Coordinates of C-alpha atoms in Angstrom, one line a residue:
Chain Q
M6 CA 41.3 -54.1 -22.8
K7 CA 38.4 -51.7 -22.5
Q8 CA 40.8 -48.8 -23.1
L9 CA 41.3 -49.9 -26.7
N10 CA 37.6 -49.7 -27.6
K11 CA 36.4 -48.3 -31.0
T12 CA 35.8 -44.8 -29.7
N13 CA 39.3 -44.4 -28.3
L14 CA 40.8 -45.9 -31.4
G15 CA 38.8 -43.5 -33.5
W16 CA 40.2 -40.6 -31.5
L17 CA 43.7 -41.9 -31.8
I18 CA 43.4 -42.0 -35.6
F19 CA 41.8 -38.5 -35.5
I20 CA 44.7 -37.1 -33.5
L21 CA 47.3 -38.7 -35.7
V22 CA 45.6 -37.3 -38.8
A23 CA 45.5 -33.8 -37.3
F24 CA 49.1 -34.1 -36.4
L25 CA 50.2 -35.4 -39.8
A26 CA 48.2 -32.7 -41.6
T27 CA 49.9 -30.0 -39.5
Q28 CA 53.3 -31.6 -40.1
L29 CA 52.6 -31.7 -43.9
L30 CA 51.6 -28.0 -43.9
V31 CA 54.9 -27.2 -42.1
S32 CA 57.0 -29.5 -44.3
F33 CA 55.6 -27.9 -47.5
G34 CA 56.3 -24.5 -46.2
I35 CA 52.6 -23.4 -46.1
I36 CA 53.1 -22.8 -42.4
D37 CA 56.4 -20.9 -42.6
A38 CA 58.5 -19.5 -39.7
F39 CA 56.2 -16.6 -39.4
Y40 CA 53.0 -18.6 -39.3
E41 CA 54.6 -21.0 -36.9
I42 CA 54.2 -18.3 -34.3
T43 CA 50.5 -18.3 -35.0
L44 CA 50.4 -22.1 -34.7
M45 CA 52.2 -22.0 -31.4
T46 CA 49.9 -19.2 -30.1
I47 CA 46.9 -21.3 -31.1
L48 CA 48.2 -24.4 -29.4
I49 CA 49.0 -22.5 -26.2
N50 CA 45.6 -20.8 -26.3
I51 CA 43.8 -24.2 -26.7
I52 CA 45.4 -25.4 -23.4
L53 CA 44.5 -22.1 -21.7
A54 CA 40.9 -22.0 -23.0
V55 CA 40.2 -25.7 -22.3
G56 CA 41.5 -25.3 -18.7
L57 CA 39.5 -22.1 -18.1
N58 CA 36.4 -23.7 -19.7
L59 CA 36.6 -26.5 -17.1
I60 CA 36.4 -23.9 -14.4
I61 CA 33.9 -21.5 -15.9
G62 CA 31.9 -23.7 -18.3
F63 CA 31.7 -26.9 -16.5
S64 CA 32.0 -26.2 -12.7
G65 CA 30.3 -22.8 -13.3
Q66 CA 32.7 -20.8 -11.2
F67 CA 33.5 -17.5 -12.7
S68 CA 37.3 -17.1 -12.5
L69 CA 39.3 -14.2 -13.8
G70 CA 42.6 -15.4 -12.4
H71 CA 43.9 -17.6 -15.3
A72 CA 46.8 -15.3 -16.3
G73 CA 48.1 -15.6 -12.7
F74 CA 48.5 -19.3 -12.9
M75 CA 49.9 -19.0 -16.4
A76 CA 52.5 -16.7 -15.0
I77 CA 53.5 -19.2 -12.3
G78 CA 54.1 -21.8 -15.1
A79 CA 56.0 -19.4 -17.3
Y80 CA 58.4 -18.2 -14.6
C81 CA 58.9 -21.6 -13.2
T82 CA 59.9 -23.0 -16.6
A83 CA 62.0 -19.9 -17.5
I84 CA 64.0 -20.1 -14.3
M85 CA 64.4 -23.8 -14.6
T86 CA 65.5 -23.8 -18.2
I87 CA 67.9 -20.9 -17.8
K88 CA 69.7 -23.0 -15.1
T89 CA 69.5 -26.3 -17.0
P90 CA 68.9 -25.6 -20.7
T91 CA 67.9 -29.1 -21.7
L92 CA 64.6 -30.9 -22.4
V93 CA 64.8 -32.4 -18.9
G94 CA 65.0 -28.9 -17.5
L95 CA 62.0 -27.9 -19.6
F96 CA 59.9 -30.9 -18.5
A97 CA 60.9 -30.4 -14.9
G98 CA 60.0 -26.7 -15.1
I99 CA 56.6 -27.3 -16.7
L100 CA 55.8 -30.0 -14.1
L101 CA 57.0 -27.9 -11.2
G102 CA 55.0 -25.0 -12.5
A103 CA 51.9 -27.1 -12.8
L104 CA 52.4 -28.4 -9.3
I105 CA 53.0 -24.9 -7.7
A106 CA 50.0 -23.5 -9.6
G107 CA 47.9 -26.5 -8.4
V108 CA 48.9 -25.9 -4.8
V109 CA 48.2 -22.2 -5.0
A110 CA 44.9 -22.9 -6.6
L111 CA 44.1 -25.3 -3.8
L112 CA 45.0 -22.8 -1.1
V113 CA 43.1 -20.0 -2.8
G114 CA 40.2 -22.2 -3.9
I115 CA 39.1 -23.6 -0.6
P116 CA 38.2 -20.1 0.9
T117 CA 37.2 -18.3 -2.3
L118 CA 35.1 -21.0 -4.0
R119 CA 32.5 -20.4 -1.3
L120 CA 31.9 -17.1 -3.0
K121 CA 29.5 -16.9 -5.9
G122 CA 29.4 -15.1 -9.3
D123 CA 30.8 -11.6 -9.3
Y124 CA 32.4 -12.0 -5.9
L125 CA 34.4 -15.0 -7.0
A126 CA 35.4 -13.2 -10.1
I127 CA 36.8 -10.3 -8.1
A128 CA 38.5 -12.6 -5.6
T129 CA 40.3 -14.6 -8.4
L130 CA 41.2 -11.4 -10.1
G131 CA 42.8 -10.3 -6.9
V132 CA 44.7 -13.6 -6.6
A133 CA 46.1 -13.2 -10.1
E134 CA 47.2 -9.7 -9.3
I135 CA 48.9 -10.9 -6.1
I136 CA 50.8 -13.5 -8.1
R137 CA 51.9 -10.9 -10.6
I138 CA 53.0 -8.4 -7.9
A139 CA 54.8 -11.1 -6.1
I140 CA 56.7 -12.0 -9.2
L141 CA 57.4 -8.3 -9.8
N142 CA 59.1 -8.1 -6.4
M143 CA 61.1 -11.3 -6.3
G144 CA 64.4 -9.5 -7.0
S145 CA 67.0 -11.3 -9.0
L146 CA 65.0 -14.5 -9.2
T147 CA 62.4 -13.0 -11.6
N148 CA 64.2 -9.8 -12.5
G149 CA 61.3 -7.5 -11.6
A150 CA 59.5 -5.5 -14.2
A151 CA 62.1 -6.1 -16.9
G152 CA 61.3 -9.8 -16.8
L153 CA 63.4 -12.7 -18.0
S154 CA 64.9 -12.8 -21.4
D155 CA 67.2 -15.3 -23.2
I156 CA 65.1 -18.2 -22.0
P157 CA 66.5 -21.2 -23.9
Y158 CA 64.3 -22.0 -26.9
L159 CA 63.4 -25.6 -26.3
T160 CA 59.8 -25.9 -27.4
T161 CA 58.7 -27.1 -30.8
W162 CA 55.1 -27.1 -32.1
Q163 CA 55.2 -30.9 -32.0
L164 CA 55.9 -30.8 -28.2
A165 CA 53.1 -28.2 -27.7
F166 CA 50.8 -30.5 -29.7
I167 CA 51.5 -33.3 -27.4
F168 CA 50.8 -31.1 -24.4
V169 CA 47.6 -30.0 -26.0
M170 CA 46.6 -33.7 -26.3
I171 CA 47.5 -34.5 -22.8
T172 CA 45.4 -31.5 -21.5
L173 CA 42.5 -32.5 -23.7
I174 CA 42.6 -36.1 -22.5
I175 CA 42.8 -35.1 -18.8
V176 CA 40.0 -32.6 -19.1
V177 CA 37.7 -34.7 -21.3
N178 CA 38.2 -37.8 -19.2
Y179 CA 37.5 -35.8 -16.1
I180 CA 34.3 -34.3 -17.5
K181 CA 33.1 -37.7 -18.7
S182 CA 33.5 -39.4 -15.4
S183 CA 31.3 -39.6 -12.3
A184 CA 33.3 -36.8 -10.7
G185 CA 32.9 -34.7 -13.8
R186 CA 29.1 -35.2 -13.8
A187 CA 29.1 -34.1 -10.1
T188 CA 31.0 -31.0 -11.2
I189 CA 28.6 -30.2 -14.0
A190 CA 25.7 -30.7 -11.5
I191 CA 27.2 -27.8 -9.4
R192 CA 27.0 -25.6 -12.5
E193 CA 23.4 -26.6 -13.1
D194 CA 22.0 -26.2 -9.6
E195 CA 24.3 -26.0 -6.6
I196 CA 21.6 -26.6 -3.9
A197 CA 20.3 -29.6 -5.8
A198 CA 23.8 -31.0 -6.3
E199 CA 24.5 -30.7 -2.5
S200 CA 21.3 -32.5 -1.7
M201 CA 22.3 -35.3 -4.0
G202 CA 25.2 -35.9 -1.6
I203 CA 27.8 -34.0 -3.7
N204 CA 30.5 -32.2 -1.7
T205 CA 30.3 -29.1 -3.9
T206 CA 33.4 -27.4 -2.4
K207 CA 35.5 -30.5 -3.2
Y208 CA 34.5 -30.7 -6.9
K209 CA 34.7 -27.0 -7.5
T210 CA 38.3 -27.1 -6.0
I211 CA 39.3 -30.1 -8.2
A212 CA 38.1 -28.3 -11.3
F213 CA 39.9 -25.1 -10.2
V214 CA 43.1 -27.0 -9.5
I215 CA 43.1 -28.9 -12.8
G216 CA 42.4 -25.6 -14.7
A217 CA 45.2 -23.8 -12.9
A218 CA 47.7 -26.6 -13.5
T219 CA 46.9 -26.7 -17.2
A220 CA 47.3 -22.9 -17.3
A221 CA 50.8 -23.3 -15.9
V222 CA 51.7 -25.8 -18.6
A223 CA 50.6 -23.3 -21.2
G224 CA 52.7 -20.6 -19.5
G225 CA 55.7 -22.9 -19.5
L226 CA 55.4 -23.5 -23.3
H227 CA 54.9 -19.8 -23.8
A228 CA 58.1 -18.9 -21.9
S229 CA 60.1 -21.5 -23.7
Y230 CA 58.9 -20.6 -27.2
F231 CA 58.9 -16.8 -27.0
S232 CA 62.1 -16.6 -24.9
V233 CA 61.0 -13.4 -23.2
I234 CA 58.5 -13.0 -20.4
R235 CA 57.6 -9.9 -18.3
P236 CA 55.0 -9.6 -15.5
A237 CA 53.2 -7.2 -17.9
D238 CA 52.4 -10.2 -20.1
F239 CA 50.2 -11.7 -17.4
T240 CA 47.9 -8.9 -16.5
F241 CA 44.1 -8.9 -16.2
M242 CA 43.9 -8.4 -20.0
K243 CA 45.5 -11.8 -20.6
S244 CA 42.8 -13.5 -18.5
I245 CA 40.2 -11.6 -20.5
D246 CA 41.8 -12.8 -23.8
I247 CA 41.4 -16.4 -22.6
L248 CA 37.9 -15.7 -21.4
I249 CA 37.0 -14.4 -24.8
I250 CA 38.1 -17.7 -26.5
V251 CA 36.0 -19.7 -24.0
V252 CA 32.9 -17.6 -24.4
F253 CA 33.3 -17.4 -28.1
G254 CA 33.6 -21.2 -28.4
G255 CA 30.8 -21.9 -25.9
L256 CA 30.7 -22.3 -22.2
G257 CA 30.7 -26.0 -21.5
S258 CA 32.1 -27.2 -24.8
V259 CA 35.6 -28.4 -25.1
T260 CA 35.3 -28.7 -28.8
G261 CA 34.1 -25.0 -28.8
S262 CA 37.2 -23.9 -27.0
V263 CA 39.5 -25.7 -29.4
I264 CA 37.8 -24.4 -32.5
A265 CA 37.5 -20.9 -31.1
A266 CA 41.3 -20.8 -30.3
I267 CA 42.0 -21.9 -33.9
V268 CA 39.4 -19.5 -35.5
L269 CA 40.5 -16.5 -33.5
G270 CA 44.2 -17.3 -34.2
I271 CA 43.4 -17.3 -37.9
I272 CA 41.3 -14.2 -37.8
N273 CA 44.2 -12.4 -36.2
V274 CA 46.5 -13.5 -39.0
F275 CA 44.1 -12.1 -41.6
L276 CA 43.7 -8.9 -39.8
Q277 CA 47.5 -8.3 -39.7
P278 CA 47.5 -6.0 -42.7
F279 CA 45.0 -3.6 -41.1
G280 CA 47.4 -2.4 -38.5
Q281 CA 45.7 -0.1 -36.0
L282 CA 42.3 -1.1 -37.2
R283 CA 43.0 -4.7 -36.3
M284 CA 41.7 -4.6 -32.7
I285 CA 38.5 -2.7 -33.8
L286 CA 37.8 -5.3 -36.5
Y287 CA 38.5 -8.1 -34.0
S288 CA 36.1 -6.6 -31.5
L289 CA 33.5 -6.2 -34.2
A290 CA 33.8 -9.8 -35.2
L291 CA 33.3 -10.8 -31.5
I292 CA 30.3 -8.6 -31.1
A293 CA 28.7 -10.0 -34.3
I294 CA 29.2 -13.6 -33.1
M295 CA 27.8 -12.8 -29.6
I296 CA 24.7 -11.2 -31.2
F297 CA 24.0 -14.0 -33.7
K298 CA 25.2 -16.9 -31.5
P299 CA 25.0 -15.8 -27.9
S300 CA 25.8 -19.2 -26.5
G301 CA 29.1 -19.3 -28.5
L302 CA 30.0 -21.3 -31.6
F303 CA 29.1 -24.7 -30.0
G304 CA 26.9 -23.9 -27.0
T305 CA 27.4 -27.0 -24.9
K306 CA 27.6 -29.4 -27.9
E307 CA 30.7 -31.5 -28.4
F308 CA 32.2 -33.2 -31.4
M309 CA 32.3 -36.9 -30.6
I310 CA 33.8 -39.7 -32.5
S311 CA 31.2 -42.2 -31.2
T312 CA 28.3 -40.2 -32.8
V313 CA 30.3 -39.9 -36.1
M314 CA 30.8 -43.7 -36.1
K315 CA 27.1 -44.3 -35.4
K316 CA 26.2 -42.1 -38.4
Q317 CA 28.6 -44.0 -40.6
K318 CA 26.9 -47.3 -39.5
T319 CA 23.5 -46.1 -40.4
K320 CA 24.7 -44.7 -43.7
T321 CA 26.4 -47.9 -44.9
P322 CA 23.3 -50.1 -45.3
T323 CA 21.6 -47.5 -47.5
K324 CA 24.6 -47.5 -49.8
K325 CA 24.3 -51.3 -50.2
E326 CA 20.7 -50.9 -51.0
E327 CA 21.5 -48.5 -53.8
T328 CA 24.0 -50.9 -55.4
K329 CA 21.3 -53.6 -55.4
Chain P
M5 CA 13.7 -46.5 19.0
S6 CA 12.5 -44.5 16.0
L7 CA 14.5 -44.0 12.8
L8 CA 14.5 -40.2 13.0
E9 CA 13.9 -38.3 16.2
V10 CA 13.4 -34.5 16.3
K11 CA 13.3 -32.8 19.6
K12 CA 12.3 -29.2 20.5
L13 CA 13.6 -28.0 17.2
T14 CA 13.6 -24.2 16.8
K15 CA 14.8 -21.9 14.1
N16 CA 14.7 -18.1 14.5
F17 CA 15.1 -15.7 11.5
G18 CA 15.9 -12.5 13.4
G19 CA 12.9 -12.0 15.7
L20 CA 10.7 -14.5 13.8
A21 CA 10.4 -18.1 15.0
A22 CA 9.9 -19.9 11.7
V23 CA 9.9 -23.2 13.5
S24 CA 9.5 -23.4 17.2
M25 CA 9.8 -26.3 19.7
V26 CA 8.9 -28.9 17.1
S27 CA 9.2 -32.5 18.0
M28 CA 8.4 -35.4 15.7
E29 CA 9.3 -39.0 15.2
L30 CA 9.6 -41.1 12.1
N31 CA 9.7 -44.9 12.2
S32 CA 11.2 -47.1 9.5
N33 CA 9.0 -48.0 6.6
E34 CA 6.3 -45.5 7.4
L35 CA 4.4 -42.9 5.3
V36 CA 4.0 -39.6 7.2
G37 CA 2.3 -36.4 6.1
L38 CA 3.3 -32.9 7.1
I39 CA 0.5 -30.3 6.5
G40 CA -0.2 -26.7 7.5
P41 CA -1.3 -23.4 6.0
N42 CA 1.0 -21.4 3.8
G43 CA 3.9 -20.0 5.8
A44 CA 3.5 -22.5 8.6
G45 CA 7.2 -23.5 8.4
K46 CA 6.9 -26.8 6.6
T47 CA 9.7 -26.2 4.1
T48 CA 11.8 -24.5 6.8
L49 CA 11.5 -27.7 8.8
F50 CA 12.6 -29.7 5.7
N51 CA 15.5 -27.5 5.3
L52 CA 16.5 -27.9 8.9
L53 CA 16.3 -31.7 8.6
T54 CA 18.4 -31.8 5.4
G55 CA 21.0 -29.4 6.8
V56 CA 20.3 -26.4 4.5
Y57 CA 19.6 -24.4 7.6
Q58 CA 21.2 -24.9 11.0
P59 CA 18.7 -24.9 13.9
T60 CA 18.8 -22.3 16.6
E61 CA 18.0 -24.9 19.2
G62 CA 16.9 -28.5 19.5
R63 CA 18.1 -31.9 18.3
I64 CA 17.8 -34.1 15.3
D65 CA 19.0 -37.7 15.7
L66 CA 19.1 -40.4 13.0
E67 CA 19.5 -44.0 13.8
I68 CA 22.3 -45.7 11.9
K69 CA 23.0 -49.3 12.5
G70 CA 21.4 -49.2 15.9
K71 CA 23.3 -46.0 17.0
K72 CA 21.9 -42.5 17.4
Q73 CA 23.8 -40.0 15.3
S74 CA 23.1 -36.2 15.5
L75 CA 22.5 -34.4 12.3
I76 CA 23.2 -31.0 13.9
G77 CA 26.2 -29.2 12.3
K78 CA 26.4 -31.7 9.5
K79 CA 26.6 -30.5 5.9
T80 CA 23.8 -31.2 3.5
Y81 CA 25.8 -33.6 1.4
N82 CA 26.8 -35.6 4.6
I83 CA 23.2 -35.8 5.6
T84 CA 22.2 -37.1 2.1
D85 CA 25.0 -39.6 2.4
M86 CA 23.7 -40.8 5.8
G87 CA 20.4 -41.6 4.1
L88 CA 18.1 -38.6 3.8
G89 CA 17.0 -37.9 0.2
R90 CA 14.7 -35.1 -0.8
T91 CA 12.8 -33.4 -3.7
F92 CA 12.1 -29.7 -4.0
Q93 CA 8.9 -27.7 -3.9
N94 CA 10.0 -25.8 -7.1
I95 CA 11.6 -28.5 -9.3
R96 CA 15.4 -28.3 -9.2
L97 CA 16.5 -30.8 -11.8
F98 CA 19.8 -30.4 -13.7
K99 CA 17.8 -29.0 -16.6
N100 CA 20.4 -29.0 -19.3
L101 CA 21.6 -32.6 -18.6
T102 CA 20.0 -35.8 -19.8
V103 CA 17.5 -37.8 -17.8
L104 CA 20.1 -40.5 -17.4
D105 CA 22.8 -38.0 -16.2
N106 CA 20.4 -36.6 -13.6
V107 CA 20.0 -40.1 -12.1
L108 CA 23.7 -40.9 -12.4
I109 CA 24.5 -37.7 -10.5
G110 CA 22.2 -38.9 -7.7
M111 CA 24.3 -42.1 -7.6
H112 CA 27.6 -40.4 -7.5
A113 CA 28.1 -40.1 -3.8
K114 CA 27.7 -43.9 -3.3
N115 CA 30.1 -44.6 -6.2
K116 CA 33.5 -45.4 -4.8
V117 CA 35.6 -44.8 -8.0
G118 CA 38.1 -42.1 -7.4
T119 CA 38.5 -38.9 -9.5
L120 CA 42.0 -40.0 -10.6
A121 CA 40.7 -43.4 -11.8
G122 CA 38.2 -41.5 -14.0
I123 CA 41.0 -39.4 -15.5
V124 CA 43.3 -42.3 -16.3
R125 CA 40.4 -44.6 -17.1
T126 CA 41.2 -47.7 -15.1
P127 CA 39.3 -51.0 -16.0
H128 CA 37.6 -50.5 -12.6
F129 CA 36.2 -47.2 -13.9
Y130 CA 34.7 -48.7 -17.0
Q131 CA 33.1 -51.5 -14.9
S132 CA 31.6 -49.0 -12.4
E133 CA 30.2 -46.8 -15.2
E134 CA 28.5 -49.7 -16.9
K135 CA 27.1 -50.9 -13.6
M136 CA 25.8 -47.4 -12.7
K137 CA 24.2 -47.0 -16.1
K138 CA 22.4 -50.3 -15.8
E139 CA 21.1 -49.5 -12.3
A140 CA 20.0 -46.0 -13.4
I141 CA 18.1 -47.4 -16.4
A142 CA 16.5 -50.1 -14.2
L143 CA 15.4 -47.4 -11.8
L144 CA 14.0 -45.2 -14.6
T145 CA 12.1 -48.2 -16.0
I146 CA 10.2 -48.6 -12.7
F147 CA 9.0 -45.0 -13.2
N148 CA 8.2 -45.5 -16.9
L149 CA 10.9 -43.0 -17.9
E150 CA 13.1 -45.5 -19.8
D151 CA 12.2 -44.1 -23.2
K152 CA 13.4 -40.7 -22.1
V153 CA 17.0 -41.5 -21.0
A154 CA 18.7 -39.4 -23.6
E155 CA 16.2 -36.5 -23.3
R156 CA 17.2 -33.2 -21.6
A157 CA 15.4 -32.9 -18.3
K158 CA 14.0 -29.5 -19.2
N159 CA 12.2 -31.0 -22.2
L160 CA 10.1 -33.4 -20.1
P161 CA 6.5 -32.6 -19.4
Y162 CA 5.8 -31.2 -15.9
G163 CA 4.5 -34.5 -14.4
E164 CA 7.5 -36.4 -15.7
Q165 CA 9.9 -33.8 -14.3
R166 CA 8.3 -34.3 -10.9
R167 CA 8.7 -38.1 -11.3
L168 CA 12.3 -37.7 -12.4
E169 CA 13.1 -35.7 -9.3
I170 CA 11.8 -38.6 -7.2
V171 CA 13.9 -41.0 -9.2
R172 CA 17.0 -38.9 -8.7
A173 CA 16.3 -38.7 -4.9
L174 CA 15.9 -42.5 -4.8
A175 CA 19.2 -42.9 -6.7
T176 CA 21.0 -41.6 -3.6
K177 CA 19.6 -44.7 -1.8
P178 CA 17.9 -42.9 1.0
K179 CA 16.4 -44.5 4.2
I180 CA 14.1 -41.5 4.5
L181 CA 12.7 -39.7 1.5
F182 CA 11.3 -36.1 1.9
L183 CA 8.9 -35.1 -0.7
D184 CA 8.2 -31.3 -0.8
E185 CA 4.7 -30.8 -2.4
P186 CA 5.1 -33.4 -5.1
A187 CA 1.5 -32.8 -6.4
A188 CA 1.9 -29.1 -6.7
G189 CA 0.6 -28.0 -10.1
M190 CA -0.8 -31.4 -11.0
N191 CA -4.3 -32.1 -12.3
P192 CA -6.6 -34.6 -10.4
Q193 CA -5.6 -37.5 -12.7
E194 CA -1.9 -36.8 -12.3
T195 CA -2.4 -36.6 -8.5
A196 CA -4.2 -39.9 -8.5
D197 CA -1.3 -41.5 -10.4
L198 CA 1.2 -39.9 -8.0
T199 CA -0.7 -41.3 -5.0
A200 CA -0.4 -44.8 -6.4
L201 CA 3.3 -44.1 -7.2
I202 CA 4.1 -42.9 -3.7
R203 CA 2.5 -46.0 -2.2
Q204 CA 4.5 -48.2 -4.6
I205 CA 7.8 -46.5 -3.8
Q206 CA 7.3 -46.9 -0.1
R207 CA 6.3 -50.6 -0.5
D208 CA 9.0 -51.6 -3.1
F209 CA 11.9 -49.6 -1.7
E210 CA 11.0 -50.1 2.0
I211 CA 11.8 -46.6 3.0
T212 CA 10.2 -44.0 5.2
I213 CA 8.5 -41.1 3.4
L214 CA 7.7 -37.7 4.8
L215 CA 5.3 -35.8 2.6
I216 CA 4.6 -32.1 2.6
E217 CA 1.4 -31.5 0.7
H218 CA -1.5 -29.1 0.2
D219 CA -3.6 -31.6 -1.7
M220 CA -5.7 -33.1 1.2
S221 CA -7.0 -36.0 -1.0
L222 CA -3.4 -37.1 -1.4
V223 CA -2.4 -36.7 2.2
M224 CA -5.5 -38.3 3.7
N225 CA -5.3 -41.1 1.2
V226 CA -1.7 -42.3 1.6
C227 CA -0.4 -41.1 5.0
E228 CA -0.5 -43.3 8.1
R229 CA 0.1 -40.4 10.4
I230 CA 0.0 -36.7 9.9
Y231 CA 1.7 -33.8 11.7
V232 CA 0.1 -30.4 11.4
L233 CA 2.2 -27.2 11.7
E234 CA 0.8 -23.6 12.2
Y235 CA 3.0 -20.5 12.7
G236 CA 6.0 -22.8 13.3
R237 CA 4.3 -24.8 16.0
M238 CA 3.1 -28.4 15.9
I239 CA -0.6 -28.0 16.7
A240 CA -1.7 -31.6 16.1
H241 CA -0.5 -35.1 15.4
G242 CA -2.4 -38.3 14.6
T243 CA -4.1 -40.6 12.1
P244 CA -5.9 -39.0 9.1
A245 CA -9.3 -39.6 10.8
E246 CA -8.1 -37.9 14.0
I247 CA -6.7 -34.9 12.1
K248 CA -9.9 -34.5 10.1
N249 CA -11.9 -34.0 13.3
N250 CA -9.2 -32.1 15.3
Q251 CA -10.6 -28.7 16.4
A252 CA -7.2 -26.9 16.3
V253 CA -6.6 -28.1 12.7
I254 CA -10.0 -27.0 11.5
K255 CA -9.5 -23.6 13.1
A256 CA -6.1 -23.3 11.5
Y257 CA -7.4 -24.0 8.1
L258 CA -10.9 -22.4 8.2
G259 CA -10.4 -19.8 11.0
G260 CA -13.1 -19.2 13.7
E261 CA -13.2 -19.1 17.4

């Protein structure tokens, strides 16, 4: 069983420790009902940021349409759970949302991913707006500008945690496969990638579709946890919020996206008492980090269990020598 | 029949014929040079052959398993897959990736493990990854780059970057390798090493090499046949000795009546 190698086992332990640590914080009331909102926001933002990082940081395609795909997932889950307010309804809603978002991304991606840089950004921005306007005009199904309220509260942070892990596993496994390397090659040099026999449109589209599907999952969790969604929640500004997390963490670093989502979530909590000044301080913090660390917190570096284990191995013999 | 047959190939950029009515033939296991003054259309011809540009007129046929297949209208990645590898005049490595990853990316198109198998990590995926890495390292060892596998490509010295580009092109398992000015920016010693290397590649990998080069010592040394381009037209074709004494070639390079 190659799947159960040391590295994967290391990760499994790491994930369990992270889960138990969070569980303890919640059990002891350090994360109370109020902070649980922050915890949920962080978990949802991790999914959004990792998905967007796959599109922008790894395939190198500048997309500003993430909020649109999130909206698809949110509305799908909301409509589904209002009709069947059970966990089955929730899972069906999230899955359907991810599927629809994936199909939309596929249909949109094939023509638009031929565009480059700014042009692609504008095109994806347009797609997100089209999705939002469509939702706004779907009559009783989406309830227009007022949005949907009284969405059954079915999500717990534990469930969100599991979805975060699923997203991370899918994205990281993709990046660290042959197809993932082909995708990163496109970011590095599209012409060279093409002359290496890589179908660039295909891999750009795959990254775009995976990213869109994960955004829909995050949207579903958002709808189910916050119980109220409006089209105004999924504007251009939402896409920018996610983009900030990605850039802050480092384009091309999954670890960076995760840490950035956590750090920015915590910064937001500490800035609560400042009221109106909050957004200014938040922006100043971002500007400071961009000046001192323009490639983001992590650049393209990743935290890897395998390197940690290697370091441990090299450390142990020196300890033995000391005891001698 | 020859391996690659180019007939009356023409490419117009607006009113300018960058390549016009060019015909050439490449046989299997042959080392052919393509020379010409700056702006003669050498790189444009490369780009036409590899599908970066589509020709205005003419034909390009590649022999695959005894059958002629037209390359016109094919995408670059299809053409690479059919067996045409290339390097670039201005190095285009994946700079931020490791040397090993650069080679592995070259191998990707021939790797038959699906995207989904990579995501769910089937046993087949682990096997193919291991096999690819072994092959890549073996290839890098031939070119004395095995110590640099974990190094980022941009941190290699210039000569090694050039070599890595050739390794990466070979990783796509080409039948024909196009080298676009591989000796550009090299000192005489490095050029001499490269000359030996090109000979070795052609012998060991049994492939056809088409070489664009300005360095006459390199071209005259290694090439069996030479094509000469000027202003987009093929003005001469022959063995190095014939080209050296060809009046049209001398005129193109040195001017005169």
